[in-house]
């Protein structure tokens, strides 16, 4: 796996807030509207502020996000699964929304994560421009490298607005991606058990 999991460093200097707002004004003009009309006067500032939140994953350090792990597990060594983690991302090809759910499991190797950390890992990678395939791999690799479990399983299901809003315009279609490491990758029965637990209600 060559997924980028650490805090991203950008060699080029980051544009200023004013430059970002001017870029939004340019896009408004290109779309055919007037950025000086009343309803759009504050839009560039609102978009820049929204982008800070929507793409906050670029400023996150995954090692800080995962934080400490816990050894007091009472001998527990079976699957830990957090399912139905909702996420919102943006595709890197059209910068349109991707909305879905992540299901993440690992097999402990003497240490466990706080459950909220798994949801935070999903959020970090969702809040970057993404492909679903890369995001799936990034989540698995981040947990694998920082927790060193016996195996990690990740299953993402999402709807891509670049398919629903433009192009082929097929609403309701869902893309599924999975990745497995360690004992999950080597054992089809563990993969099947993971999928069964995800689907059980």
Short mmCIF file of C-alpha atoms in Angstrom, two decimals:
data_model
loop_
_atom_site.label_atom_id
_atom_site.label_comp_id
_atom_site.label_asym_id
_atom_site.label_seq_id
_atom_site.Cartn_x
_atom_site.Cartn_y
_atom_site.Cartn_z
CA UNK A 1 0.00 0.00 0.00
CA UNK A 2 1.33 3.45 -0.83
CA UNK A 3 -1.51 5.48 0.66
CA UNK A 4 -0.50 8.81 2.20
CA UNK A 5 -1.34 8.63 5.90
CA UNK A 6 0.69 11.28 7.68
CA UNK A 7 0.18 15.03 7.82
CA UNK A 8 0.51 16.29 4.27
CA UNK A 9 3.22 18.81 3.47
CA UNK A 10 2.76 21.09 0.51
CA UNK A 11 5.90 22.56 -1.04
CA UNK A 12 4.15 25.48 -2.76
CA UNK A 13 3.15 28.35 -0.45
CA UNK A 14 -0.49 28.26 0.57
CA UNK A 15 -2.62 31.02 -1.00
CA UNK A 16 -3.95 33.72 1.30
CA UNK A 17 -7.60 33.91 2.32
CA UNK A 18 -7.98 36.91 0.00
CA UNK A 19 -6.58 34.92 -2.93
CA UNK A 20 -8.96 32.04 -2.18
CA UNK A 21 -11.92 34.42 -2.08
CA UNK A 22 -10.85 35.99 -5.38
CA UNK A 23 -10.73 32.50 -6.92
CA UNK A 24 -14.36 31.98 -5.86
CA UNK A 25 -15.33 35.31 -7.46
CA UNK A 26 -13.64 34.15 -10.68
CA UNK A 27 -15.62 30.90 -10.64
CA UNK A 28 -18.86 32.81 -10.07
CA UNK A 29 -18.11 34.95 -13.10
CA UNK A 30 -17.17 31.89 -15.15
CA UNK A 31 -20.47 30.21 -14.18
CA UNK A 32 -22.28 33.25 -15.58
CA UNK A 33 -23.32 35.09 -12.43
CA UNK A 34 -22.41 38.47 -10.95
CA UNK A 35 -20.33 38.24 -7.75
CA UNK A 36 -21.26 41.86 -7.00
CA UNK A 37 -24.99 41.21 -6.70
CA UNK A 38 -26.42 41.28 -3.19
CA UNK A 39 -26.96 37.54 -2.77
CA UNK A 40 -23.37 36.72 -3.75
CA UNK A 41 -21.44 39.49 -2.00
CA UNK A 42 -20.51 37.31 0.99
CA UNK A 43 -20.32 34.02 -0.93
CA UNK A 44 -16.51 34.06 -1.48
CA UNK A 45 -15.89 34.48 2.25
CA UNK A 46 -18.45 31.79 3.10
CA UNK A 47 -16.92 29.35 0.62
CA UNK A 48 -13.40 29.93 1.95
CA UNK A 49 -14.59 29.35 5.51
CA UNK A 50 -16.48 26.20 4.46
CA UNK A 51 -13.38 24.87 2.70
CA UNK A 52 -11.39 25.21 5.93
CA UNK A 53 -13.80 22.76 7.55
CA UNK A 54 -14.45 20.50 4.56
CA UNK A 55 -10.72 19.96 3.92
CA UNK A 56 -9.41 20.10 7.49
CA UNK A 57 -7.96 16.60 7.03
CA UNK A 58 -4.94 18.14 5.31
CA UNK A 59 -3.79 19.77 8.56
CA UNK A 60 -4.30 16.66 10.71
CA UNK A 61 -1.44 14.43 11.84
CA UNK A 62 -2.69 10.86 11.94
CA UNK A 63 -0.35 9.89 14.79
CA UNK A 64 -1.82 12.67 16.93
CA UNK A 65 -5.35 11.66 15.92
CA UNK A 66 -4.89 8.04 16.95
CA UNK A 67 -3.28 9.10 20.22
CA UNK A 68 -2.67 6.57 22.96
CA UNK A 69 -3.62 2.95 22.92
CA UNK A 70 -4.67 0.78 25.86
CA UNK A 71 -3.14 -2.46 27.10
CA UNK A 72 -5.79 -3.36 29.68
CA UNK A 73 -7.96 -5.54 27.48
CA UNK A 74 -8.64 -8.44 29.88
CA UNK A 75 -7.21 -10.91 27.39
CA UNK A 76 -9.67 -9.86 24.66
CA UNK A 77 -8.25 -10.73 21.25
CA UNK A 78 -11.32 -11.04 19.00
CA UNK A 79 -12.62 -8.60 16.41
CA UNK A 80 -13.35 -4.99 17.31
CA UNK A 81 -15.77 -3.51 14.78
CA UNK A 82 -17.13 0.01 14.50
CA UNK A 83 -19.75 0.11 11.77
CA UNK A 84 -21.96 2.73 10.15
CA UNK A 85 -19.49 5.60 10.56
CA UNK A 86 -21.02 8.29 8.36
CA UNK A 87 -18.65 10.42 6.31
CA UNK A 88 -18.71 13.25 3.78
CA UNK A 89 -15.85 13.69 1.35
CA UNK A 90 -15.14 15.22 -2.07
CA UNK A 91 -13.93 13.40 -5.15
CA UNK A 92 -10.58 14.61 -6.40
CA UNK A 93 -11.69 14.54 -10.04
CA UNK A 94 -14.68 16.92 -9.90
CA UNK A 95 -14.57 18.23 -6.29
CA UNK A 96 -18.17 17.08 -5.84
CA UNK A 97 -19.49 15.45 -2.63
CA UNK A 98 -19.12 11.78 -1.74
CA UNK A 99 -21.42 10.59 1.05
CA UNK A 100 -21.34 7.22 2.70
CA UNK A 101 -20.59 4.93 5.61
CA UNK A 102 -17.40 3.27 6.76
CA UNK A 103 -17.14 -0.02 8.60
CA UNK A 104 -13.76 -0.59 10.27
CA UNK A 105 -12.53 -3.60 12.23
CA UNK A 106 -9.26 -4.84 13.66
CA UNK A 107 -7.97 -7.89 15.51
CA UNK A 108 -6.12 -6.70 18.66
CA UNK A 109 -2.56 -7.71 19.33
CA UNK A 110 -2.40 -6.82 23.01
CA UNK A 111 -3.53 -3.21 22.56
CA UNK A 112 -6.80 -1.48 21.63
CA UNK A 113 -7.82 1.98 20.43
CA UNK A 114 -10.46 4.22 21.93
CA UNK A 115 -13.51 3.67 19.74
CA UNK A 116 -13.87 7.35 18.88
CA UNK A 117 -10.36 7.27 17.40
CA UNK A 118 -11.54 4.98 14.60
CA UNK A 119 -14.28 7.44 13.64
CA UNK A 120 -11.75 10.29 13.76
CA UNK A 121 -9.40 8.42 11.41
CA UNK A 122 -12.26 8.07 8.91
CA UNK A 123 -12.96 11.80 9.23
CA UNK A 124 -9.34 12.81 8.66
CA UNK A 125 -9.15 11.01 5.33
CA UNK A 126 -12.69 11.96 4.30
CA UNK A 127 -11.82 15.63 4.74
CA UNK A 128 -9.34 15.58 1.87
CA UNK A 129 -9.87 15.34 -1.86
CA UNK A 130 -10.21 11.61 -2.40
CA UNK A 131 -10.89 8.59 -4.46
CA UNK A 132 -12.86 6.00 -2.53
CA UNK A 133 -10.23 3.35 -3.27
CA UNK A 134 -7.44 5.48 -1.82
CA UNK A 135 -9.45 6.46 1.24
CA UNK A 136 -10.18 2.80 1.98
CA UNK A 137 -6.47 1.96 1.82
CA UNK A 138 -5.45 5.01 3.88
CA UNK A 139 -7.76 4.13 6.78
CA UNK A 140 -6.46 0.55 6.90
CA UNK A 141 -2.82 1.58 6.64
CA UNK A 142 -3.11 4.24 9.34
CA UNK A 143 -4.56 1.77 11.87
CA UNK A 144 -2.17 -0.97 10.81
CA UNK A 145 0.95 1.18 11.21
CA UNK A 146 -0.03 2.89 14.47
CA UNK A 147 -1.74 0.07 16.39
CA UNK A 148 0.11 -2.96 14.92
CA UNK A 149 -2.92 -5.26 15.20
CA UNK A 150 -3.09 -8.80 13.82
CA UNK A 151 -5.24 -7.50 10.97
CA UNK A 152 -7.45 -4.64 9.77
CA UNK A 153 -10.62 -4.74 7.66
CA UNK A 154 -12.19 -1.67 6.05
CA UNK A 155 -15.41 -1.52 4.02
CA UNK A 156 -16.70 1.74 2.53
CA UNK A 157 -20.03 2.21 0.78
CA UNK A 158 -20.74 5.60 -0.74
CA UNK A 159 -22.74 7.57 -3.27
CA UNK A 160 -20.74 9.88 -5.54
CA UNK A 161 -22.38 13.11 -6.66
CA UNK A 162 -20.10 13.20 -9.71
CA UNK A 163 -22.19 10.25 -10.94
CA UNK A 164 -25.53 11.50 -9.62
CA UNK A 165 -25.40 15.22 -10.48
CA UNK A 166 -23.44 15.20 -13.75
CA UNK A 167 -22.24 12.86 -16.46
CA UNK A 168 -24.24 9.64 -16.39
CA UNK A 169 -26.64 11.11 -13.74
CA UNK A 170 -27.48 7.87 -11.95
CA UNK A 171 -28.82 8.70 -8.50
CA UNK A 172 -28.86 6.06 -5.80
CA UNK A 173 -25.98 3.99 -7.15
CA UNK A 174 -23.52 2.93 -4.46
CA UNK A 175 -19.83 2.15 -4.76
CA UNK A 176 -18.36 -0.50 -2.43
CA UNK A 177 -14.67 -0.87 -1.61
CA UNK A 178 -12.87 -3.16 0.81
CA UNK A 179 -9.33 -3.76 1.96
CA UNK A 180 -7.88 -6.33 4.34
CA UNK A 181 -4.52 -6.63 6.06
CA UNK A 182 -2.85 -9.32 8.14
CA UNK A 183 -5.11 -12.09 9.43
CA UNK A 184 -8.08 -10.65 7.53
CA UNK A 185 -6.18 -10.73 4.25
CA UNK A 186 -4.91 -14.26 4.81
CA UNK A 187 -8.15 -15.81 6.06
CA UNK A 188 -11.29 -15.82 3.90
CA UNK A 189 -13.34 -16.99 6.89
CA UNK A 190 -12.37 -13.84 8.82
CA UNK A 191 -13.32 -11.70 5.86
CA UNK A 192 -16.70 -13.44 5.68
CA UNK A 193 -17.22 -12.99 9.45
CA UNK A 194 -16.41 -9.28 9.15
CA UNK A 195 -18.90 -8.83 6.31
CA UNK A 196 -21.54 -10.81 8.18
CA UNK A 197 -21.13 -8.62 11.27
CA UNK A 198 -21.34 -5.47 9.14
CA UNK A 199 -24.56 -6.64 7.50
CA UNK A 200 -26.24 -8.03 10.64
CA UNK A 201 -28.95 -5.82 12.10
#
